[in-house]
XYZ file of C-alpha atoms in Angstrom:
452
model
C 0.123 0.066 -0.026
C 2.742 2.583 0.771
C 4.482 2.067 -2.506
C 1.351 2.422 -4.322
C 1.218 5.884 -2.590
C 4.171 6.583 -3.504
C 4.185 6.637 -7.329
C 2.660 9.278 -8.788
C -0.889 9.860 -10.597
C 0.463 10.318 -13.882
C 3.710 9.170 -14.432
C 3.408 9.696 -18.303
C 3.878 13.397 -17.103
C 6.917 12.787 -14.792
C 7.894 10.864 -17.784
C 7.643 13.721 -20.582
C 9.281 16.002 -18.064
C 11.911 14.189 -17.070
C 13.096 13.954 -20.988
C 12.802 18.137 -20.999
C 15.257 18.238 -18.726
C 17.533 15.868 -20.270
C 17.364 18.429 -23.182
C 17.490 21.246 -21.946
C 21.215 20.263 -20.562
C 22.236 16.849 -22.137
C 25.792 17.274 -19.627
C 25.844 13.571 -19.728
C 25.904 13.139 -23.645
C 29.177 15.845 -24.172
C 31.470 13.705 -21.775
C 29.599 10.433 -23.406
C 30.682 11.688 -27.122
C 34.125 12.668 -26.039
C 34.759 9.176 -26.133
C 33.908 7.908 -29.702
C 35.845 6.994 -32.028
C 38.758 9.147 -32.878
C 40.017 7.536 -36.163
C 39.596 10.977 -37.758
C 40.860 12.446 -35.281
C 44.095 11.079 -36.593
C 43.524 11.461 -40.416
C 42.398 14.709 -39.784
C 46.161 15.573 -37.646
C 48.256 13.117 -40.870
C 46.700 15.247 -42.919
C 47.360 18.932 -41.497
C 50.561 18.267 -39.441
C 53.832 19.208 -39.559
C 53.413 23.337 -39.484
C 54.298 24.603 -35.612
C 50.596 25.054 -35.686
C 47.671 21.839 -36.987
C 44.869 23.889 -37.102
C 42.604 20.275 -36.192
C 39.861 21.483 -33.916
C 38.322 20.873 -31.021
C 36.042 17.734 -31.309
C 34.632 14.651 -29.799
C 37.347 11.393 -29.767
C 39.852 13.429 -28.670
C 39.992 11.863 -25.680
C 40.095 8.100 -27.385
C 42.868 9.204 -30.177
C 45.084 10.502 -27.107
C 45.006 7.402 -24.908
C 45.992 4.831 -28.414
C 48.471 7.647 -29.477
C 49.928 7.050 -25.826
C 49.662 3.298 -26.447
C 50.393 3.065 -29.999
C 54.399 5.596 -28.903
C 54.397 2.995 -26.167
C 54.309 -0.281 -28.864
C 54.932 0.198 -32.488
C 56.096 3.760 -32.024
C 54.586 5.464 -34.795
C 51.918 8.328 -34.533
C 51.022 8.550 -38.168
C 47.417 6.105 -39.360
C 47.703 3.077 -41.793
C 47.825 3.718 -45.882
C 44.514 4.295 -46.718
C 44.724 2.005 -50.085
C 46.673 -1.039 -50.050
C 49.547 -0.064 -52.491
C 53.734 -1.276 -53.544
C 56.469 0.967 -55.185
C 58.587 -0.322 -57.340
C 62.664 1.073 -58.191
C 62.351 0.752 -61.807
C 65.772 0.296 -62.333
C 67.025 -2.782 -59.736
C 62.570 -3.946 -60.114
C 62.685 -4.268 -56.491
C 58.930 -4.202 -55.081
C 58.372 -2.953 -51.578
C 54.863 -2.815 -50.004
C 54.014 0.733 -49.289
C 53.317 1.750 -45.542
C 53.327 5.172 -45.620
C 50.361 7.467 -45.297
C 50.886 10.204 -48.084
C 51.844 7.595 -50.913
C 48.179 6.424 -50.311
C 46.752 9.775 -50.110
C 49.129 10.239 -53.811
C 47.796 7.887 -55.826
C 44.655 7.760 -53.925
C 44.235 12.123 -55.011
C 46.049 11.838 -57.728
C 43.594 13.269 -60.634
C 44.278 11.154 -63.576
C 41.180 11.934 -66.063
C 40.065 8.567 -66.753
C 39.039 8.954 -70.075
C 37.109 5.667 -69.904
C 36.339 2.880 -67.875
C 38.608 -0.069 -69.300
C 42.310 -0.552 -69.998
C 45.573 1.425 -67.809
C 46.492 4.181 -67.101
C 50.243 5.270 -66.645
C 51.139 8.733 -65.799
C 54.872 9.491 -65.783
C 56.156 12.402 -64.113
C 58.785 14.500 -63.201
C 59.746 15.698 -59.909
C 60.117 20.189 -60.199
C 62.600 22.072 -57.734
C 61.490 25.565 -56.273
C 63.091 27.592 -59.105
C 61.878 25.201 -62.095
C 58.139 25.686 -60.314
C 57.564 29.690 -59.233
C 54.002 29.660 -60.328
C 53.083 27.318 -57.236
C 54.384 28.359 -54.261
C 53.746 25.218 -52.598
C 57.151 24.097 -55.105
C 59.971 24.345 -52.796
C 62.789 21.668 -51.172
C 65.324 21.104 -48.478
C 68.780 23.049 -50.045
C 71.924 23.582 -48.185
C 72.523 27.170 -47.580
C 74.959 28.057 -50.211
C 71.963 26.821 -53.351
C 74.095 23.932 -54.157
C 71.972 20.385 -54.095
C 74.014 17.792 -51.930
C 74.757 14.046 -53.355
C 72.304 11.850 -52.071
C 74.392 9.176 -50.594
C 75.095 12.315 -47.955
C 71.793 12.869 -47.004
C 70.128 12.241 -43.703
C 67.342 12.684 -41.626
C 67.605 15.648 -39.493
C 65.805 14.919 -36.020
C 65.201 18.015 -35.351
C 64.454 19.736 -38.330
C 63.447 17.566 -40.883
C 65.053 18.219 -43.504
C 68.103 16.483 -45.274
C 71.014 17.630 -43.512
C 74.971 16.274 -43.934
C 77.241 14.135 -41.891
C 80.091 16.455 -42.294
C 80.977 18.871 -39.252
C 82.237 21.608 -41.110
C 78.271 21.198 -42.683
C 76.547 25.083 -41.536
C 73.776 22.995 -40.289
C 75.663 20.405 -37.984
C 75.214 20.961 -35.283
C 79.016 20.842 -34.194
C 79.238 23.793 -35.435
C 79.485 26.567 -33.831
C 80.751 30.047 -35.187
C 77.214 32.451 -35.744
C 77.768 34.186 -38.507
C 75.539 35.939 -40.648
C 75.857 33.594 -43.612
C 74.938 30.747 -41.586
C 72.239 32.247 -39.522
C 70.156 33.215 -42.528
C 71.260 29.909 -43.900
C 69.581 27.869 -41.482
C 66.234 30.157 -41.090
C 66.617 29.922 -44.813
C 66.185 25.954 -44.229
C 63.306 26.186 -42.286
C 61.137 28.199 -44.749
C 62.379 25.912 -47.493
C 61.297 23.449 -45.846
C 58.045 22.329 -48.417
C 56.384 19.730 -46.264
C 56.153 22.287 -42.840
C 56.762 25.043 -44.035
C 54.383 25.805 -47.483
C 53.068 29.508 -48.251
C 49.718 27.981 -50.111
C 48.424 25.683 -46.900
C 44.699 25.018 -49.488
C 41.142 25.608 -49.184
C 41.714 23.002 -46.453
C 43.690 24.618 -44.437
C 41.629 27.560 -44.582
C 38.420 25.584 -43.809
C 40.112 24.020 -40.768
C 41.200 27.630 -38.883
C 37.835 29.036 -40.226
C 35.852 26.070 -38.121
C 37.608 27.115 -35.078
C 37.137 30.382 -35.351
C 33.124 29.851 -35.046
C 34.060 27.471 -32.591
C 35.349 30.414 -30.312
C 32.543 32.904 -31.477
C 29.451 30.259 -30.413
C 31.316 29.356 -27.163
C 31.591 33.023 -26.785
C 27.748 33.563 -26.201
C 27.171 32.246 -22.846
C 29.703 35.071 -21.335
C 27.870 37.373 -23.156
C 23.980 36.727 -22.333
C 24.560 35.242 -19.348
C 28.018 35.706 -17.805
C 28.908 32.285 -17.760
C 32.421 31.776 -19.055
C 32.530 28.171 -18.417
C 32.164 26.571 -22.646
C 34.630 29.544 -23.644
C 36.906 28.285 -20.841
C 36.613 24.413 -21.958
C 36.773 25.382 -26.003
C 40.120 27.566 -25.137
C 41.756 24.324 -23.198
C 40.500 21.874 -25.655
C 41.315 23.982 -28.650
C 44.939 24.857 -27.401
C 45.472 20.473 -25.990
C 44.716 20.170 -29.746
C 47.455 22.181 -31.258
C 49.627 21.423 -28.999
C 49.458 17.640 -29.831
C 49.318 18.170 -33.916
C 52.669 20.578 -32.907
C 55.288 17.122 -31.607
C 57.859 16.975 -33.296
C 57.328 13.344 -34.359
C 54.610 14.093 -37.025
C 56.497 15.641 -39.077
C 59.821 12.832 -38.497
C 57.527 10.317 -39.666
C 55.524 12.095 -42.411
C 58.729 12.046 -44.082
C 61.008 9.875 -43.266
C 63.174 10.064 -46.622
C 66.000 10.871 -48.250
C 65.769 13.990 -51.165
C 67.313 14.396 -53.876
C 66.910 11.000 -55.228
C 67.274 10.399 -58.704
C 65.486 7.149 -58.282
C 63.058 6.652 -60.929
C 60.223 4.565 -59.418
C 56.655 2.884 -59.726
C 53.727 3.866 -57.363
C 50.372 1.797 -58.318
C 47.931 -0.683 -56.404
C 48.800 -3.711 -57.957
C 46.810 -5.810 -60.308
C 43.332 -4.994 -60.398
C 44.450 -1.340 -60.044
C 43.403 1.091 -62.817
C 46.335 3.811 -62.636
C 50.270 3.689 -62.208
C 51.983 6.570 -60.691
C 56.271 7.133 -62.161
C 58.037 9.668 -60.458
C 61.420 10.615 -62.048
C 63.080 12.050 -58.679
C 65.836 14.143 -61.442
C 68.052 15.056 -58.014
C 65.418 16.929 -56.138
C 62.300 14.491 -55.598
C 62.109 12.276 -52.306
C 62.541 8.748 -52.160
C 59.502 7.166 -52.079
C 61.367 3.842 -51.442
C 62.520 4.987 -47.746
C 58.866 6.182 -47.450
C 57.616 3.252 -48.288
C 59.701 1.747 -45.737
C 58.197 4.211 -43.154
C 60.921 3.766 -40.626
C 60.232 5.358 -37.311
C 63.604 8.031 -36.420
C 62.376 7.381 -32.269
C 60.217 6.875 -29.407
C 60.708 10.525 -27.895
C 56.900 11.261 -27.749
C 56.235 8.757 -25.335
C 56.755 10.955 -22.638
C 54.101 14.111 -24.873
C 51.699 11.335 -25.930
C 51.241 10.029 -22.568
C 51.051 13.687 -20.651
C 48.318 14.646 -23.224
C 46.619 12.056 -22.480
C 45.995 12.609 -18.730
C 44.830 16.368 -19.777
C 42.292 14.964 -21.632
C 41.084 12.638 -19.304
C 41.611 15.482 -16.889
C 39.016 17.559 -19.301
C 36.675 15.324 -19.860
C 36.006 14.726 -16.061
C 35.387 18.820 -16.542
C 32.787 18.609 -18.884
C 31.033 16.179 -17.171
C 31.035 18.298 -13.833
C 29.727 21.338 -16.010
C 26.179 21.460 -15.659
C 25.671 24.503 -17.522
C 25.716 25.908 -20.861
C 26.248 22.134 -22.607
C 24.199 22.933 -25.459
C 26.624 25.190 -26.790
C 29.456 22.077 -26.235
C 27.462 20.651 -28.716
C 27.364 22.225 -31.065
C 31.413 23.244 -30.139
C 31.894 19.471 -30.604
C 29.659 18.903 -33.483
C 31.905 21.627 -35.265
C 34.765 20.365 -34.517
C 33.613 16.653 -35.675
C 32.432 18.041 -39.195
C 35.718 19.406 -39.609
C 37.560 16.344 -38.823
C 35.478 14.595 -41.277
C 35.985 17.289 -43.372
C 39.664 17.580 -43.305
C 40.780 13.759 -42.971
C 38.549 12.915 -46.530
C 39.119 15.565 -48.199
C 41.896 15.430 -51.283
C 44.689 17.711 -51.443
C 47.553 18.599 -54.075
C 50.426 16.287 -54.577
C 52.466 19.917 -53.331
C 50.546 19.484 -49.697
C 52.584 16.147 -49.005
C 55.968 17.948 -50.489
C 55.793 16.499 -53.796
C 56.333 18.631 -56.445
C 55.399 17.049 -59.733
C 55.158 18.039 -63.312
C 52.941 16.230 -65.706
C 55.589 14.619 -68.579
C 52.829 12.278 -70.699
C 50.008 9.706 -70.306
C 50.026 6.029 -72.009
C 46.450 4.690 -72.131
C 45.011 2.414 -74.606
C 42.443 -0.276 -74.730
C 43.291 -3.158 -72.938
C 46.345 -3.506 -70.521
C 49.209 -5.102 -72.570
C 48.720 -2.245 -75.445
C 49.083 0.235 -72.706
C 52.221 -1.583 -71.482
C 53.751 -1.747 -74.906
C 53.700 1.804 -75.209
C 55.635 2.683 -72.265
C 57.960 0.334 -72.565
C 58.849 2.242 -76.302
C 59.600 5.340 -74.375
C 60.800 4.423 -71.011
C 63.390 1.451 -70.676
C 61.644 -1.397 -68.740
C 58.856 -0.153 -67.722
C 56.714 -1.904 -69.264
C 58.695 -5.425 -68.752
C 59.072 -4.955 -65.211
C 54.772 -4.099 -64.185
C 53.949 -7.142 -66.694
C 54.108 -9.822 -64.024
C 51.752 -7.432 -61.864
C 48.938 -6.505 -63.962
C 49.573 -9.860 -66.792
C 50.343 -12.417 -64.431
C 50.836 -16.568 -65.192
C 52.385 -17.813 -67.943
C 53.127 -15.989 -70.660
C 51.738 -15.871 -74.156
C 53.219 -15.912 -77.988
C 51.066 -12.812 -78.586
C 52.023 -11.156 -75.542
C 56.088 -11.840 -75.874
C 55.681 -10.247 -80.236
C 54.376 -7.602 -78.631
C 56.869 -6.941 -76.322
C 59.058 -7.333 -78.158
C 58.427 -5.238 -81.053
C 57.531 -2.775 -78.796
C 61.650 -2.767 -77.069
C 63.049 -3.937 -80.836
C 60.999 -0.035 -82.078
C 63.094 1.840 -79.100
C 66.087 0.307 -79.334
C 65.707 1.216 -83.415
C 64.464 5.057 -82.561
C 67.633 5.619 -80.485
C 69.995 3.366 -82.743
C 68.401 6.068 -85.082
C 69.185 9.399 -82.372
C 72.647 7.926 -82.327
C 73.719 8.154 -86.128
C 72.060 11.304 -86.195
C 74.208 13.129 -83.381
C 77.100 11.776 -84.320
C 76.367 12.906 -88.220
C 75.614 16.254 -87.160
C 79.180 16.271 -84.997
C 81.031 15.194 -87.593
C 79.209 17.450 -90.275
C 80.435 20.578 -87.396
C 83.670 19.239 -86.723
C 83.889 19.323 -91.084
C 82.723 23.101 -90.406
C 85.069 23.960 -88.241
C 88.426 21.967 -89.470
C 86.838 24.049 -93.192
C 87.127 27.307 -91.463
C 90.450 26.413 -89.526
C 92.014 25.948 -93.413
C 90.482 29.173 -94.570
C 91.980 31.148 -91.991
C 95.524 29.557 -92.132
C 94.714 30.178 -95.825
C 94.111 33.711 -95.870
C 97.241 33.924 -93.197
C 99.349 32.882 -95.885
C 98.285 35.208 -98.263
C 98.939 38.056 -96.264
C 102.227 37.233 -95.634
């Protein structure tokens, strides 16, 4: 009888009132959303990391990401995510294949616009790496150079863990830590090197970069509304703390080191492709100014120095989560701020970016495409030695047919014949020039004898 008397005579109204109170102040929802999946946060950081200030917005998922980053730093020591798509890198001079483990190489292959004309066949795009001087129209086209503007030999280049750029092992090099002579020239060369590191300090950030900063500005404005209306600064304080923590997480030097862990100024010629079944192959010529794709594909970790940093950041994110859970004030504003942040993370993580945003400054030389894969490979073999033959076992596996052998033999013979004609033409033109020079010398001597 007592239980019956304690029950409300209108349980439906009580349920509606509770539902209304939940919509009026959904504080538990905000703290719950903070621990959802952090994969988008990691990919957004991978897209924009490398600069001093990385504009990845405060959003839902940062707590989980920070804990995952700390756990990964203790284990494999990596911060960058795994590649979005499976791909391989082939050295076209040695034929060596390497499975790609670099996130930026996967994005380079995914985002390159090769403009397919139809749905069939294979596309082979040949690209040349270009230098800053050769690409003045693109403000991002700048790769590491020495202070005197000279390119360093590729066998003398190592990754500088502090600066991320290429350096020399010599103690007399102006970038060496053991070089302590502070002159105006050496100081300017160091500043110049920092500015020229295209992967981190490029001037043309693109629409993705501008959109990221715009969303952060809108978040600050939204969080400032309760301060102006209700004189409640809790939402603004939490937003500023979350944004500062997010930028600190993105400014860790290992993002930069792991993203571009490779030698620079390489002469290698490599192919980047998905493998059998893929519709596109990118052939990149280093030309002495490009990045080493084989080093990038290996994705070797330089150090585990970020373990303490990631652990400290995870602890601070947990403290911020407790602060959000205790806050019973302007939770709708925090939901709006977090919603804008997760929208920014999704857009940034999935957006396509130009190759120059990842440090690849490329110029398209030619594109090979035919109705069949075999014809495309043969056409490529006619122009670039061994390109079609190295790609043949990947796209035409199994026992070779007689037609395939005949087609490739004809392509090789055509290329060699064209090269032989070019050599004969160059030899004949050289002989003609030498004959002209001898004739001019003889005439000069004859004129001198007549005058005497």
